[in-house]
PDB file of C-alpha atoms and ligand atoms in Angstrom:
ATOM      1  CA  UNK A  50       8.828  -7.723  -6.544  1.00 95.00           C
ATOM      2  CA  UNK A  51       6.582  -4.754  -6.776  1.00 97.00           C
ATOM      3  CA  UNK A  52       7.475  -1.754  -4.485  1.00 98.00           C
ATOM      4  CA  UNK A  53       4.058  -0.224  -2.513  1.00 98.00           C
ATOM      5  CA  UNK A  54       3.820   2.688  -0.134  1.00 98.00           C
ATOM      6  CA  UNK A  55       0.311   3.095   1.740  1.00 99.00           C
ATOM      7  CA  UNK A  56      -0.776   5.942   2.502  1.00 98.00           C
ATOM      8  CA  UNK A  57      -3.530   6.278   5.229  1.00 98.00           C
ATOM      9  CA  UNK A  58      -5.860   8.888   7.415  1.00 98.00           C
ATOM     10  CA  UNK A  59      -7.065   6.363   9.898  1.00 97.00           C
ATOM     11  CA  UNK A  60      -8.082   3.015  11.043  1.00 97.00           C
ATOM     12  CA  UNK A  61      -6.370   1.447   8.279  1.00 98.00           C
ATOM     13  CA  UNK A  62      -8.252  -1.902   7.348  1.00 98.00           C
ATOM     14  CA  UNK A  63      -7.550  -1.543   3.862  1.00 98.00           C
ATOM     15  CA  UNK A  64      -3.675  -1.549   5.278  1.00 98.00           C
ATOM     16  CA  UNK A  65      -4.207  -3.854   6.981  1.00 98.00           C
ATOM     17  CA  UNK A  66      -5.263  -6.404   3.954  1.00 98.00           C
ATOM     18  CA  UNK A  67      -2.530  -5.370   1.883  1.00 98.00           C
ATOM     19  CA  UNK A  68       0.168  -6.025   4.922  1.00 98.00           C
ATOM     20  CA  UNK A  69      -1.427  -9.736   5.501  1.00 98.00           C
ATOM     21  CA  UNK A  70      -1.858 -10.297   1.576  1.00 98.00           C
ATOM     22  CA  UNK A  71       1.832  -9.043   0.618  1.00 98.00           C
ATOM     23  CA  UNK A  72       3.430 -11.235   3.872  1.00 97.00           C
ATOM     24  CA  UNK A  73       3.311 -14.009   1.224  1.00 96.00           C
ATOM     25  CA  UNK A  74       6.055 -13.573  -0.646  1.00 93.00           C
ATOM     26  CA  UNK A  75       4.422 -15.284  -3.920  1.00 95.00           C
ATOM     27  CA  UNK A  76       2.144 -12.051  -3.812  1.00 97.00           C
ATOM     28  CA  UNK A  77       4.794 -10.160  -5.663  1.00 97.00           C
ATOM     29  CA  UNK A  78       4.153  -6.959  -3.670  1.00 98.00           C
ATOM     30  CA  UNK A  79       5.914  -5.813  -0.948  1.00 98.00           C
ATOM     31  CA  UNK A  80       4.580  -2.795   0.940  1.00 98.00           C
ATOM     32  CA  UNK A  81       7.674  -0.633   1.969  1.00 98.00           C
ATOM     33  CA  UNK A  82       6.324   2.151   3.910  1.00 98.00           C
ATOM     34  CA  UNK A  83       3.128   3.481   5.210  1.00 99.00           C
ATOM     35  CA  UNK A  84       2.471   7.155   5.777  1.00 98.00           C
ATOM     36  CA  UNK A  85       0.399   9.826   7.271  1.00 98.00           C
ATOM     37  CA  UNK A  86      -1.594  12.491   7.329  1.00 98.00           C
ATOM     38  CA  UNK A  87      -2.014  12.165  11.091  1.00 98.00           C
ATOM     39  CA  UNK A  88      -0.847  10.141  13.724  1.00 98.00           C
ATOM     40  CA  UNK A  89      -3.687   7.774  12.411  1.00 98.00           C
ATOM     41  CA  UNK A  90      -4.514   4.813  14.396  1.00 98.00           C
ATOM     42  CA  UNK A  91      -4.083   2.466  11.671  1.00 98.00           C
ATOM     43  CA  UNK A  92      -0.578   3.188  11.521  1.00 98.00           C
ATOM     44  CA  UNK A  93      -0.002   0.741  14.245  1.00 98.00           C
ATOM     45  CA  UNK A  94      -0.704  -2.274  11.442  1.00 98.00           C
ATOM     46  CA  UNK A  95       2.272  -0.975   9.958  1.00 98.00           C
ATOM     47  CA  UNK A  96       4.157  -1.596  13.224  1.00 98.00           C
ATOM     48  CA  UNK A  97       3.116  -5.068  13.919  1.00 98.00           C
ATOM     49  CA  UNK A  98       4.345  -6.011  10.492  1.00 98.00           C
ATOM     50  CA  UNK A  99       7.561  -4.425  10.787  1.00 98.00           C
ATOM     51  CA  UNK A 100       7.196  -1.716   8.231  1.00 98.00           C
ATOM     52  CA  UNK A 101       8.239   1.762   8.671  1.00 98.00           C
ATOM     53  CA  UNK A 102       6.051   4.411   9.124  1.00 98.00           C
ATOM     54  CA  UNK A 103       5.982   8.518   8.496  1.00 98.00           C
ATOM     55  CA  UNK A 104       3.197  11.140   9.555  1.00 98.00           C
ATOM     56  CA  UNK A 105       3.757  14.702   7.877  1.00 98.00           C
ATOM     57  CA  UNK A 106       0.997  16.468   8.922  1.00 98.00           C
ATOM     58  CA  UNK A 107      -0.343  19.895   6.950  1.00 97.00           C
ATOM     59  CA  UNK A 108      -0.292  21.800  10.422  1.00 97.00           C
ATOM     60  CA  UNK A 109       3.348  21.719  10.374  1.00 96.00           C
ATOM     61  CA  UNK A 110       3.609  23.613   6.692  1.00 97.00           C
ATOM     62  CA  UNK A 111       2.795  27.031   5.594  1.00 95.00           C
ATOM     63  CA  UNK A 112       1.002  26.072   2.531  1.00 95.00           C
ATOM     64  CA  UNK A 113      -0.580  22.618   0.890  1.00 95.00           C
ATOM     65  CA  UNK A 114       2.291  22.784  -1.254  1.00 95.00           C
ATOM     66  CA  UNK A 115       4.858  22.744   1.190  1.00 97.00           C
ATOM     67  CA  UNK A 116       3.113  20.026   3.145  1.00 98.00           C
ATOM     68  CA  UNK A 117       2.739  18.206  -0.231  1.00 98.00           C
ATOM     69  CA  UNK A 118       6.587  18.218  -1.362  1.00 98.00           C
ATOM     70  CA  UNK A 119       7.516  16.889   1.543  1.00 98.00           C
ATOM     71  CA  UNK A 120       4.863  14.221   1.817  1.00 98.00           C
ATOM     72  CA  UNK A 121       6.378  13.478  -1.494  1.00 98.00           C
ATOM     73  CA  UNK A 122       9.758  13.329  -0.749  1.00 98.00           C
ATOM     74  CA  UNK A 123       9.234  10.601   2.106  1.00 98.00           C
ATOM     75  CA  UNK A 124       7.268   8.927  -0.397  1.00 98.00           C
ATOM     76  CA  UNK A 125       9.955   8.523  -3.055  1.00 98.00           C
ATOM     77  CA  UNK A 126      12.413   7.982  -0.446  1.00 98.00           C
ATOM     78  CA  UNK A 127      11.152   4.214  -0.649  1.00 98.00           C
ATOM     79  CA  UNK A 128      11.410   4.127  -4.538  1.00 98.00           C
ATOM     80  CA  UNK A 129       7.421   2.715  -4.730  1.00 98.00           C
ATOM     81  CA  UNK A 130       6.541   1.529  -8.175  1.00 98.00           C
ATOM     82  CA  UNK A 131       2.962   1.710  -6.748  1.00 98.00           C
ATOM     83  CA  UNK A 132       1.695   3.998  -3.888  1.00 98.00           C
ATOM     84  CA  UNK A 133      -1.950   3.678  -2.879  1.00 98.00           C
ATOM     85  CA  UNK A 134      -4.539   5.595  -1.081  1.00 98.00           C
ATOM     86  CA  UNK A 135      -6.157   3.485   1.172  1.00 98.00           C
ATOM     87  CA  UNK A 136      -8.221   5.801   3.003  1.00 97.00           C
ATOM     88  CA  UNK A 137      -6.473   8.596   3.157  1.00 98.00           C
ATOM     89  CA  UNK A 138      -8.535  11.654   3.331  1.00 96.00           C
ATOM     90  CA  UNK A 139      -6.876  15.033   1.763  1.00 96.00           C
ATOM     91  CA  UNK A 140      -6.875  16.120  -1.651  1.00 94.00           C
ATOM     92  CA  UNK A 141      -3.500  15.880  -3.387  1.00 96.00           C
ATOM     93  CA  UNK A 142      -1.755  18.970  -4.984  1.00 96.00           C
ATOM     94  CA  UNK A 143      -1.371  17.869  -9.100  1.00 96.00           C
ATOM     95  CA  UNK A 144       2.631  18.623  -8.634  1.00 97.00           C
ATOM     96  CA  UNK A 145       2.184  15.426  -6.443  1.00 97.00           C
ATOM     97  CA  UNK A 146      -0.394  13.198  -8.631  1.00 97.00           C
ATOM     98  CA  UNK A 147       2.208  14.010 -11.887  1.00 97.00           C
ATOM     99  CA  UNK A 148       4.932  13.057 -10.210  1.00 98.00           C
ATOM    100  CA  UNK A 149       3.382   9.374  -9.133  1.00 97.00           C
ATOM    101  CA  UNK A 150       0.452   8.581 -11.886  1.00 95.00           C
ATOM    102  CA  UNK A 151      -0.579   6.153 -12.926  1.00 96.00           C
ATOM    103  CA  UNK A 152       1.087   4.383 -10.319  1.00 97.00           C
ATOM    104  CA  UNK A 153      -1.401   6.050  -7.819  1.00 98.00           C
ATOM    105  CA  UNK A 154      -4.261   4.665  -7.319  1.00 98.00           C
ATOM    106  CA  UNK A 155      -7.215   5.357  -4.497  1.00 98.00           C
ATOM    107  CA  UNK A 156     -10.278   3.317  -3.383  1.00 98.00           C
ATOM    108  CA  UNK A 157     -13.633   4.997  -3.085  1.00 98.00           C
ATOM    109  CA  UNK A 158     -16.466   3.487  -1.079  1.00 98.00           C
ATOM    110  CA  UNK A 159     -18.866   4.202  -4.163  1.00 98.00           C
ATOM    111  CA  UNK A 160     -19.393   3.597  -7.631  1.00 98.00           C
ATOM    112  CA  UNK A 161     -18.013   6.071  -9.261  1.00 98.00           C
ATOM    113  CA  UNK A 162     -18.753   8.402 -10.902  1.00 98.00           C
ATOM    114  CA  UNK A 163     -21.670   8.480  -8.544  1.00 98.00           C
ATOM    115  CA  UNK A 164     -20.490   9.864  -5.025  1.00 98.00           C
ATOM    116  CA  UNK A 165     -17.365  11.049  -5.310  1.00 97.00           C
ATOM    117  CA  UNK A 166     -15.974  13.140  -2.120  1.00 96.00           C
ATOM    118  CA  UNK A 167     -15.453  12.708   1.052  1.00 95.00           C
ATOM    119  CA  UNK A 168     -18.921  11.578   2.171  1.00 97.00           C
ATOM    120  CA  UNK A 169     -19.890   8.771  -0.576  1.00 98.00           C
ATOM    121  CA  UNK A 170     -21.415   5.961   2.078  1.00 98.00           C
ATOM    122  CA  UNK A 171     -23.594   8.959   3.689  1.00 98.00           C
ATOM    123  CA  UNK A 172     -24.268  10.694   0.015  1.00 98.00           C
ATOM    124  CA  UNK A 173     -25.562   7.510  -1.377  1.00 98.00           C
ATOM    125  CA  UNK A 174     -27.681   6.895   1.350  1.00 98.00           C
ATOM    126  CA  UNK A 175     -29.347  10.410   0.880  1.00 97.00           C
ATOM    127  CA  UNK A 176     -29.925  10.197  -2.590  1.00 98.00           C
ATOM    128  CA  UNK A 177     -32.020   6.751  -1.809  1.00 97.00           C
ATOM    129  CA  UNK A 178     -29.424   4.118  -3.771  1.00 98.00           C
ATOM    130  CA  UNK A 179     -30.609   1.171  -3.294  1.00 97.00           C
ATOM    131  CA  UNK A 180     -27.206   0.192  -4.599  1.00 98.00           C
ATOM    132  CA  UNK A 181     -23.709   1.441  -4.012  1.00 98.00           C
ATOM    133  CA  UNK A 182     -20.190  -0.318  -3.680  1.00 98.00           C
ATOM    134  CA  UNK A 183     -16.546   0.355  -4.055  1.00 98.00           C
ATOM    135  CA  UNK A 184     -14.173   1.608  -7.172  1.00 98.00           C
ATOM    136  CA  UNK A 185     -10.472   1.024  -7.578  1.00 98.00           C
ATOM    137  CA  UNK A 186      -9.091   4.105  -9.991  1.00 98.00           C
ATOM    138  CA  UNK A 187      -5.924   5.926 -10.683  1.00 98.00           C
ATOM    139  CA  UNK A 188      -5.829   9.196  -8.975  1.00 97.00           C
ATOM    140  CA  UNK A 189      -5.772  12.187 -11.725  1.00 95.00           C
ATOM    141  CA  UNK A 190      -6.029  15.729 -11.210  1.00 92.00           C
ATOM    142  CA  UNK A 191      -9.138  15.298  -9.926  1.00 92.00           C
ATOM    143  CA  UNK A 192     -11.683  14.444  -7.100  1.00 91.00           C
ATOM    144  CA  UNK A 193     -11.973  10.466  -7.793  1.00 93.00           C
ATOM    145  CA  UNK A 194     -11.983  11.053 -11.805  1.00 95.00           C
ATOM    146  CA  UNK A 195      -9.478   9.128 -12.579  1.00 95.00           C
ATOM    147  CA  UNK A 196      -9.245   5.886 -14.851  1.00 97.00           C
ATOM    148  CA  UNK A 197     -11.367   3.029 -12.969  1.00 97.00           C
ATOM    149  CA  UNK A 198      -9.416  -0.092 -12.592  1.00 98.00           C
ATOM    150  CA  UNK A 199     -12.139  -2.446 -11.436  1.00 98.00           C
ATOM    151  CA  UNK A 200     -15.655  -2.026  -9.320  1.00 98.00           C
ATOM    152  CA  UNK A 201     -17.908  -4.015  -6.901  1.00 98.00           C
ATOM    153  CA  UNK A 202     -21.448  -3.519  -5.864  1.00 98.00           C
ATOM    154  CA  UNK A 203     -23.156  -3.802  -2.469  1.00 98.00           C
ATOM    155  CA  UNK A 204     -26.667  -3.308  -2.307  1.00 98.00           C
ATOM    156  CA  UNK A 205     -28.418  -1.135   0.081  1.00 98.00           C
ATOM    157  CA  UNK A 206     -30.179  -2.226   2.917  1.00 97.00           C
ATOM    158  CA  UNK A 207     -33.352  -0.800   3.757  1.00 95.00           C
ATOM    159  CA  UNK A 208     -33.135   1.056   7.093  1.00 94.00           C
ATOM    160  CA  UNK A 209     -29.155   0.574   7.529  1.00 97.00           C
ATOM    161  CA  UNK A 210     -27.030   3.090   9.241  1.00 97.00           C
ATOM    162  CA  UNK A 211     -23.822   5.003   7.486  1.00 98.00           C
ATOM    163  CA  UNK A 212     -21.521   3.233   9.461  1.00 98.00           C
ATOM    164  CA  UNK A 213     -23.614  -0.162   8.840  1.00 98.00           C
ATOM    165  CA  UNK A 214     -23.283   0.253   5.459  1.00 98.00           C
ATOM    166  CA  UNK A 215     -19.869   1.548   5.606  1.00 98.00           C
ATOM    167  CA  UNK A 216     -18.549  -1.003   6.904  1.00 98.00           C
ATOM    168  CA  UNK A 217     -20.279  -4.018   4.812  1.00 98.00           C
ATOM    169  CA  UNK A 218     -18.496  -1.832   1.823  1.00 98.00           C
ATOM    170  CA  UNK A 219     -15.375  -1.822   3.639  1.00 98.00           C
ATOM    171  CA  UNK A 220     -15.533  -5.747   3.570  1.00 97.00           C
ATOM    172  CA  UNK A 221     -15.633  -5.977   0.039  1.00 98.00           C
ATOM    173  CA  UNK A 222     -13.263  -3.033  -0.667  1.00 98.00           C
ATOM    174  CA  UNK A 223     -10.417  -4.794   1.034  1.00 98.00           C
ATOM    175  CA  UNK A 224     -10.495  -7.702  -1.384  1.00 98.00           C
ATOM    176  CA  UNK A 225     -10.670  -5.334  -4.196  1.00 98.00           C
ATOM    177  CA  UNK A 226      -7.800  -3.670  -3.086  1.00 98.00           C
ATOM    178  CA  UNK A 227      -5.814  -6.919  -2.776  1.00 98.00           C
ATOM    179  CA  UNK A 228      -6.637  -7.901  -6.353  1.00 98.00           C
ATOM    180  CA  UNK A 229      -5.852  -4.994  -8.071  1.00 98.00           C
ATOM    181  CA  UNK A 230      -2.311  -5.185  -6.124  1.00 98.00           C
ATOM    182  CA  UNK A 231      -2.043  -8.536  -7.243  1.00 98.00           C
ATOM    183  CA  UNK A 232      -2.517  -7.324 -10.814  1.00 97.00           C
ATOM    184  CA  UNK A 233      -0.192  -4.990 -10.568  1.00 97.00           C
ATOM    185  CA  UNK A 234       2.462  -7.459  -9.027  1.00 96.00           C
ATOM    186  CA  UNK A 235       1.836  -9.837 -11.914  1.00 93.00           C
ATOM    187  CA  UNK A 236       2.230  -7.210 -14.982  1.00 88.00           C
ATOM    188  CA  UNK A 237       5.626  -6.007 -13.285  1.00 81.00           C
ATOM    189  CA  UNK A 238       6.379 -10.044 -12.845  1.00 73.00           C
ATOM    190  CA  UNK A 239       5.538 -10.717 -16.496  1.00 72.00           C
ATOM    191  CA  UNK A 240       7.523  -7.800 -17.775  1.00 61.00           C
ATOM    192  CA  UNK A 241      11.048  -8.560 -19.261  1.00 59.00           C
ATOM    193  CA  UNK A 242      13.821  -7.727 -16.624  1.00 54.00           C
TER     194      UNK A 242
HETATM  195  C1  GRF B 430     -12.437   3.298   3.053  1.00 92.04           C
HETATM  196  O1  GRF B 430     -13.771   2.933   2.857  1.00 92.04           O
HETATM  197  C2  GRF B 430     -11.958   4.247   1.984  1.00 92.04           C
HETATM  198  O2  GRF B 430     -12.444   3.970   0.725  1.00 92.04           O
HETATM  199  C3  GRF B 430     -12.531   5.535   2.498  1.00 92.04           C
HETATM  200  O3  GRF B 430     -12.248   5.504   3.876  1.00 92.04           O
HETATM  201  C4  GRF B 430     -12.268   4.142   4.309  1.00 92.04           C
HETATM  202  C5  GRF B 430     -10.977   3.869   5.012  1.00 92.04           C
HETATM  203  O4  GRF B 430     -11.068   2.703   5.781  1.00 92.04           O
HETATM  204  N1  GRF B 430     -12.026   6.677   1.805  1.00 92.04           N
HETATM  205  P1  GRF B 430      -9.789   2.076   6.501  1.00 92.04           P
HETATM  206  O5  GRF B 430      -9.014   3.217   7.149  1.00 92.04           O
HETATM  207  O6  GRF B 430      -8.992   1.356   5.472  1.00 92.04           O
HETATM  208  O7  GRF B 430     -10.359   1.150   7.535  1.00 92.04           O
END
């Protein structure tokens, strides 16, 4: 059974996919913890599923190190043999990235390596794609440069919002997200004990 921790900045839908996929236990996965960068809303998925939570917030640390080693530490606490970013929003130190990749992976509402950053769904809409999407990759040392695992395309519609399009990514993300899991489930599955 493959280990996951989730880590999240907010509403948590992607979470929320993995928790309902991975309640089957012929997924393979099992998520063990979710954490924080906030009290984030979307923690409360975690709650109704029964799986423990943690918030460590950077407020509470001198330095993005600090706040890093110990978002760490509560991360390896669980023993993860996969921990994915699903939405969570801060840029991770590379002390943190070695220690985890390439069992770290993030999803990006973009194709990458158009869009990366923070604002991808309102970036692609200012540069007038008529076609954007989602990307699965493992999180390297940089800003969403890491090696893609697999990507799906939405196409632009004329006159839609951000947070139209946002979310019509969103619904396609969260299946991506759920295969690549599953892939990752099978390999450790197929692997000899
Ligand atoms: C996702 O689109 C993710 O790619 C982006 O933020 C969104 C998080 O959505 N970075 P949710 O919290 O999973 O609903």
């Amino acid at each position: 059974m493959l280990s996951v921790v989730v880590l999240i900045s907010g509403s948590g839908s992607n979470l929320r996919a993995l928790l309902e996929a991975t309640a089957n236990p012929l997924f393979g996965a099992k998520i063990r913890a979710v954490g924080a960068d906030n009290p984030a809303t979307g923690l409360e998925h975690a709650d109704l599923f029964g799986v423990p939570t943690f918030v460590v917030e950077p407020s509470q640390f001198g330095n993005r190190e600090q706040w890093a080693e110990t978002l760490l530490a509560n991360v390896q606490h669980f023993e993860p043999d996969l921990v994915v970013l699903a939405g969570f929003m801060r840029i991770l130190p590379p002390e943190f990235v070695a220690a985890l990749t390439p069992n770290l992976i993030n999803t990006h509402p973009s194709l990458l390596p158009d869009f990366p950053g923070a604002h991808a769904v309102r970036d692609a809409l200012a540069a007038g794609a008529t076609r954007t999407g989602v990307t699965i990759h493992v999180v390297d040392e940089g800003v969403d440069t890491g090696p893609q695992l697999k990507q799906a395309e939405v196409l632009v519609l004329p006159g839609e919002t951000e947070a139209q399009l946002h979310e019509r990514i969103k619904l396609v993300e969260r299946d991506l997200l759920v295969d690549v899991v599953r892939e990752f489930a099978q390999q450790k599955t197929s692997l000899p004990a």
